[in-house]
Amino acid sequence: MNETEALLVVERGPVSSLRFALQQDQVTIGRSAGNELVLADAEVSRRHARVLRRADGYAVEDIGSTNGTFVNGQRISHLTLLQDGDTIDLGDTVRLRFVSSPVAPLAPPEPPIAISERPTEMLAPPPGYDAQPRPAAPPRPAAAPAPVMAAPPPVAAPPYSPPPAAPATYPPPLYNEPPRRGRALLIGCGLLVALLLVCAGTFLILDAYDQGRLLYCGPAQSLFETILGSLGLASPCP
């Protein structure tokens, strides 16, 4: 993997701690096998979102998902530029983190120094140079040997312990995640109320039609006679 490539790190989801390198200009994310990054989760649509590489960096956009795409807790509806450390939420259960670590290119190596293969040319002696050998200098007296000092005992160096690595910190999300789990409860309550209203309306219509004979004198006649008798009312059935 090239060190200049950005990463998508799966912090929460079906493949937690996965590091996906953004090697292509366009990477689609979804539940189906046709995406570059496949996340088999019920909150993720078949084709949920995609990440694009542009001249000014990387950007993400939602491609018609059901549960939405969120950058730093805010739902997006258009192409959004990503910064290092941004979080990308797919629905309620999957979270990705965008990490970019550009490295400066290395300087090209210096060309080797060319060495001439020609033999070294002998320079001509200057005019007046005496080519006769000079008399040898008298030998110097031998210096007295220096006293031998005993070497100090070696000192053991303390064991090396590397400094603790500083934990990686990311900027906090700009917005709090909006609560989205109450939608199913509200929808269920609304359907239940609608069903009760339909049942009540049907009962009132049958009670008013033909003095209630269609309702009270049918298959449930014995049940209605018991209920009406307990309330002190007479059954309309002959």
PDB file of C-alpha atoms in Angstrom, residues 95-220:
ATOM      1  CA  ARG A  95     -19.339   4.078  11.497  1.00  0.00           C
ATOM      2  CA  LEU A  96     -16.253   4.738   9.341  1.00  0.00           C
ATOM      3  CA  ARG A  97     -13.412   7.158  10.029  1.00  0.00           C
ATOM      4  CA  PHE A  98     -11.544   8.927   7.220  1.00  0.00           C
ATOM      5  CA  VAL A  99      -7.759   9.082   7.751  1.00  0.00           C
ATOM      6  CA  SER A 100      -5.393  10.896   5.367  1.00  0.00           C
ATOM      7  CA  SER A 101      -1.598  10.790   5.939  1.00  0.00           C
ATOM      8  CA  PRO A 102       0.238  12.469   3.046  1.00  0.00           C
ATOM      9  CA  VAL A 103       4.013  12.004   3.075  1.00  0.00           C
ATOM     10  CA  ALA A 104       6.414  14.387   1.288  1.00  0.00           C
ATOM     11  CA  PRO A 105       8.126  12.682  -1.702  1.00  0.00           C
ATOM     12  CA  LEU A 106      11.768  11.771  -1.246  1.00  0.00           C
ATOM     13  CA  ALA A 107      14.406  13.870  -3.018  1.00  0.00           C
ATOM     14  CA  PRO A 108      15.979  12.121  -6.040  1.00  0.00           C
ATOM     15  CA  PRO A 109      19.434  10.645  -5.331  1.00  0.00           C
ATOM     16  CA  GLU A 110      22.439  12.674  -6.397  1.00  0.00           C
ATOM     17  CA  PRO A 111      24.227  11.384  -9.503  1.00  0.00           C
ATOM     18  CA  PRO A 112      27.512   9.567  -8.779  1.00  0.00           C
ATOM     19  CA  ILE A 113      30.747  11.451  -9.271  1.00  0.00           C
ATOM     20  CA  ALA A 114      32.339  10.542 -12.570  1.00  0.00           C
ATOM     21  CA  ILE A 115      35.886   9.181 -12.244  1.00  0.00           C
ATOM     22  CA  SER A 116      38.215   9.582 -15.170  1.00  0.00           C
ATOM     23  CA  GLU A 117      39.731   6.353 -16.475  1.00  0.00           C
ATOM     24  CA  ARG A 118      42.787   8.096 -17.940  1.00  0.00           C
ATOM     25  CA  PRO A 119      46.110   7.519 -16.124  1.00  0.00           C
ATOM     26  CA  THR A 120      47.424  10.363 -14.014  1.00  0.00           C
ATOM     27  CA  GLU A 121      49.759  12.574 -16.035  1.00  0.00           C
ATOM     28  CA  MET A 122      53.182  13.324 -14.578  1.00  0.00           C
ATOM     29  CA  LEU A 123      53.795  17.029 -14.271  1.00  0.00           C
ATOM     30  CA  ALA A 124      57.162  18.343 -15.524  1.00  0.00           C
ATOM     31  CA  PRO A 125      59.450  19.705 -12.740  1.00  0.00           C
ATOM     32  CA  PRO A 126      59.807  23.495 -12.658  1.00  0.00           C
ATOM     33  CA  PRO A 127      63.052  25.099 -13.947  1.00  0.00           C
ATOM     34  CA  GLY A 128      65.975  24.959 -11.450  1.00  0.00           C
ATOM     35  CA  TYR A 129      64.590  21.902  -9.636  1.00  0.00           C
ATOM     36  CA  ASP A 130      67.404  19.804  -8.146  1.00  0.00           C
ATOM     37  CA  ALA A 131      66.641  16.184  -8.755  1.00  0.00           C
ATOM     38  CA  GLN A 132      69.442  14.951  -6.453  1.00  0.00           C
ATOM     39  CA  PRO A 133      68.239  13.293  -3.210  1.00  0.00           C
ATOM     40  CA  ARG A 134      68.526  15.347  -0.050  1.00  0.00           C
ATOM     41  CA  PRO A 135      70.546  13.973   2.878  1.00  0.00           C
ATOM     42  CA  ALA A 136      68.504  11.994   5.349  1.00  0.00           C
ATOM     43  CA  ALA A 137      67.591  13.783   8.588  1.00  0.00           C
ATOM     44  CA  PRO A 138      69.209  12.400  11.763  1.00  0.00           C
ATOM     45  CA  PRO A 139      66.968  10.011  13.675  1.00  0.00           C
ATOM     46  CA  ARG A 140      65.024  11.453  16.566  1.00  0.00           C
ATOM     47  CA  PRO A 141      65.647  10.051  20.030  1.00  0.00           C
ATOM     48  CA  ALA A 142      63.141   7.474  21.101  1.00  0.00           C
ATOM     49  CA  ALA A 143      60.514   8.836  23.464  1.00  0.00           C
ATOM     50  CA  ALA A 144      60.151   7.277  26.851  1.00  0.00           C
ATOM     51  CA  PRO A 145      57.252   4.853  27.025  1.00  0.00           C
ATOM     52  CA  ALA A 146      54.178   6.273  28.687  1.00  0.00           C
ATOM     53  CA  PRO A 147      53.081   4.566  31.895  1.00  0.00           C
ATOM     54  CA  VAL A 148      50.383   1.996  31.359  1.00  0.00           C
ATOM     55  CA  MET A 149      47.163   2.966  33.101  1.00  0.00           C
ATOM     56  CA  ALA A 150      44.778   0.306  34.177  1.00  0.00           C
ATOM     57  CA  ALA A 151      41.496   0.552  32.301  1.00  0.00           C
ATOM     58  CA  PRO A 152      38.491   1.318  34.507  1.00  0.00           C
ATOM     59  CA  PRO A 153      35.957  -1.495  34.848  1.00  0.00           C
ATOM     60  CA  PRO A 154      33.119  -1.299  32.301  1.00  0.00           C
ATOM     61  CA  VAL A 155      29.898   0.230  33.532  1.00  0.00           C
ATOM     62  CA  ALA A 156      26.728  -1.562  32.456  1.00  0.00           C
ATOM     63  CA  ALA A 157      24.356   0.729  30.616  1.00  0.00           C
ATOM     64  CA  PRO A 158      20.763   0.778  31.868  1.00  0.00           C
ATOM     65  CA  PRO A 159      18.298  -1.133  29.658  1.00  0.00           C
ATOM     66  CA  TYR A 160      16.682   0.995  26.981  1.00  0.00           C
ATOM     67  CA  SER A 161      12.960   1.510  27.280  1.00  0.00           C
ATOM     68  CA  PRO A 162      11.196   3.328  24.450  1.00  0.00           C
ATOM     69  CA  PRO A 163       8.993   6.274  25.431  1.00  0.00           C
ATOM     70  CA  PRO A 164       5.254   5.505  25.504  1.00  0.00           C
ATOM     71  CA  ALA A 165       3.505   6.340  22.278  1.00  0.00           C
ATOM     72  CA  ALA A 166       1.007   9.159  22.510  1.00  0.00           C
ATOM     73  CA  PRO A 167      -2.553   7.984  21.780  1.00  0.00           C
ATOM     74  CA  ALA A 168      -4.005   9.166  18.526  1.00  0.00           C
ATOM     75  CA  THR A 169      -6.570  11.898  19.009  1.00  0.00           C
ATOM     76  CA  TYR A 170      -9.278  12.873  16.609  1.00  0.00           C
ATOM     77  CA  PRO A 171     -11.391  16.029  16.617  1.00  0.00           C
ATOM     78  CA  PRO A 172     -14.764  15.590  18.329  1.00  0.00           C
ATOM     79  CA  PRO A 173     -17.800  15.463  16.061  1.00  0.00           C
ATOM     80  CA  LEU A 174     -19.261  18.866  15.268  1.00  0.00           C
ATOM     81  CA  TYR A 175     -22.845  17.825  15.874  1.00  0.00           C
ATOM     82  CA  ASN A 176     -24.583  15.386  18.183  1.00  0.00           C
ATOM     83  CA  GLU A 177     -26.228  12.450  16.517  1.00  0.00           C
ATOM     84  CA  PRO A 178     -29.983  13.072  16.198  1.00  0.00           C
ATOM     85  CA  PRO A 179     -32.148  10.354  17.837  1.00  0.00           C
ATOM     86  CA  ARG A 180     -33.607   8.169  15.118  1.00  0.00           C
ATOM     87  CA  ARG A 181     -34.717   5.008  16.965  1.00  0.00           C
ATOM     88  CA  GLY A 182     -38.105   6.465  18.020  1.00  0.00           C
ATOM     89  CA  ARG A 183     -39.414   6.437  14.454  1.00  0.00           C
ATOM     90  CA  ALA A 184     -40.421   2.763  14.499  1.00  0.00           C
ATOM     91  CA  LEU A 185     -42.282   3.180  17.818  1.00  0.00           C
ATOM     92  CA  LEU A 186     -44.217   6.209  16.537  1.00  0.00           C
ATOM     93  CA  ILE A 187     -45.154   4.395  13.314  1.00  0.00           C
ATOM     94  CA  GLY A 188     -46.388   1.330  15.248  1.00  0.00           C
ATOM     95  CA  CYS A 189     -48.527   3.454  17.577  1.00  0.00           C
ATOM     96  CA  GLY A 190     -50.037   5.302  14.625  1.00  0.00           C
ATOM     97  CA  LEU A 191     -50.999   2.041  12.885  1.00  0.00           C
ATOM     98  CA  LEU A 192     -52.579   0.703  16.074  1.00  0.00           C
ATOM     99  CA  VAL A 193     -54.681   3.876  16.530  1.00  0.00           C
ATOM    100  CA  ALA A 194     -55.772   3.741  12.888  1.00  0.00           C
ATOM    101  CA  LEU A 195     -56.833   0.089  13.273  1.00  0.00           C
ATOM    102  CA  LEU A 196     -58.904   0.888  16.386  1.00  0.00           C
ATOM    103  CA  LEU A 197     -60.631   3.773  14.577  1.00  0.00           C
ATOM    104  CA  VAL A 198     -61.501   1.525  11.627  1.00  0.00           C
ATOM    105  CA  CYS A 199     -62.939  -1.132  13.962  1.00  0.00           C
ATOM    106  CA  ALA A 200     -64.973   1.445  15.889  1.00  0.00           C
ATOM    107  CA  GLY A 201     -66.349   2.986  12.694  1.00  0.00           C
ATOM    108  CA  THR A 202     -67.333  -0.430  11.326  1.00  0.00           C
ATOM    109  CA  PHE A 203     -69.131  -1.285  14.585  1.00  0.00           C
ATOM    110  CA  LEU A 204     -71.093   1.997  14.525  1.00  0.00           C
ATOM    111  CA  ILE A 205     -72.157   1.480  10.907  1.00  0.00           C
ATOM    112  CA  LEU A 206     -73.358  -2.078  11.558  1.00  0.00           C
ATOM    113  CA  ASP A 207     -75.153  -0.972  14.744  1.00  0.00           C
ATOM    114  CA  ALA A 208     -77.083   1.721  12.840  1.00  0.00           C
ATOM    115  CA  TYR A 209     -77.962  -0.494   9.875  1.00  0.00           C
ATOM    116  CA  ASP A 210     -81.347  -2.267  10.139  1.00  0.00           C
ATOM    117  CA  GLN A 211     -81.515  -1.554  13.899  1.00  0.00           C
ATOM    118  CA  GLY A 212     -78.387  -3.624  14.457  1.00  0.00           C
ATOM    119  CA  ARG A 213     -79.874  -6.955  13.333  1.00  0.00           C
ATOM    120  CA  LEU A 214     -77.017  -7.582  10.914  1.00  0.00           C
ATOM    121  CA  LEU A 215     -74.528  -7.168  13.770  1.00  0.00           C
ATOM    122  CA  TYR A 216     -76.355  -8.669  16.778  1.00  0.00           C
ATOM    123  CA  CYS A 217     -78.284 -11.487  15.053  1.00  0.00           C
ATOM    124  CA  GLY A 218     -75.348 -13.028  13.210  1.00  0.00           C
ATOM    125  CA  PRO A 219     -72.950 -15.780  14.254  1.00  0.00           C
ATOM    126  CA  ALA A 220     -72.051 -13.873  17.461  1.00  0.00           C
TER     127      ALA A 220
END
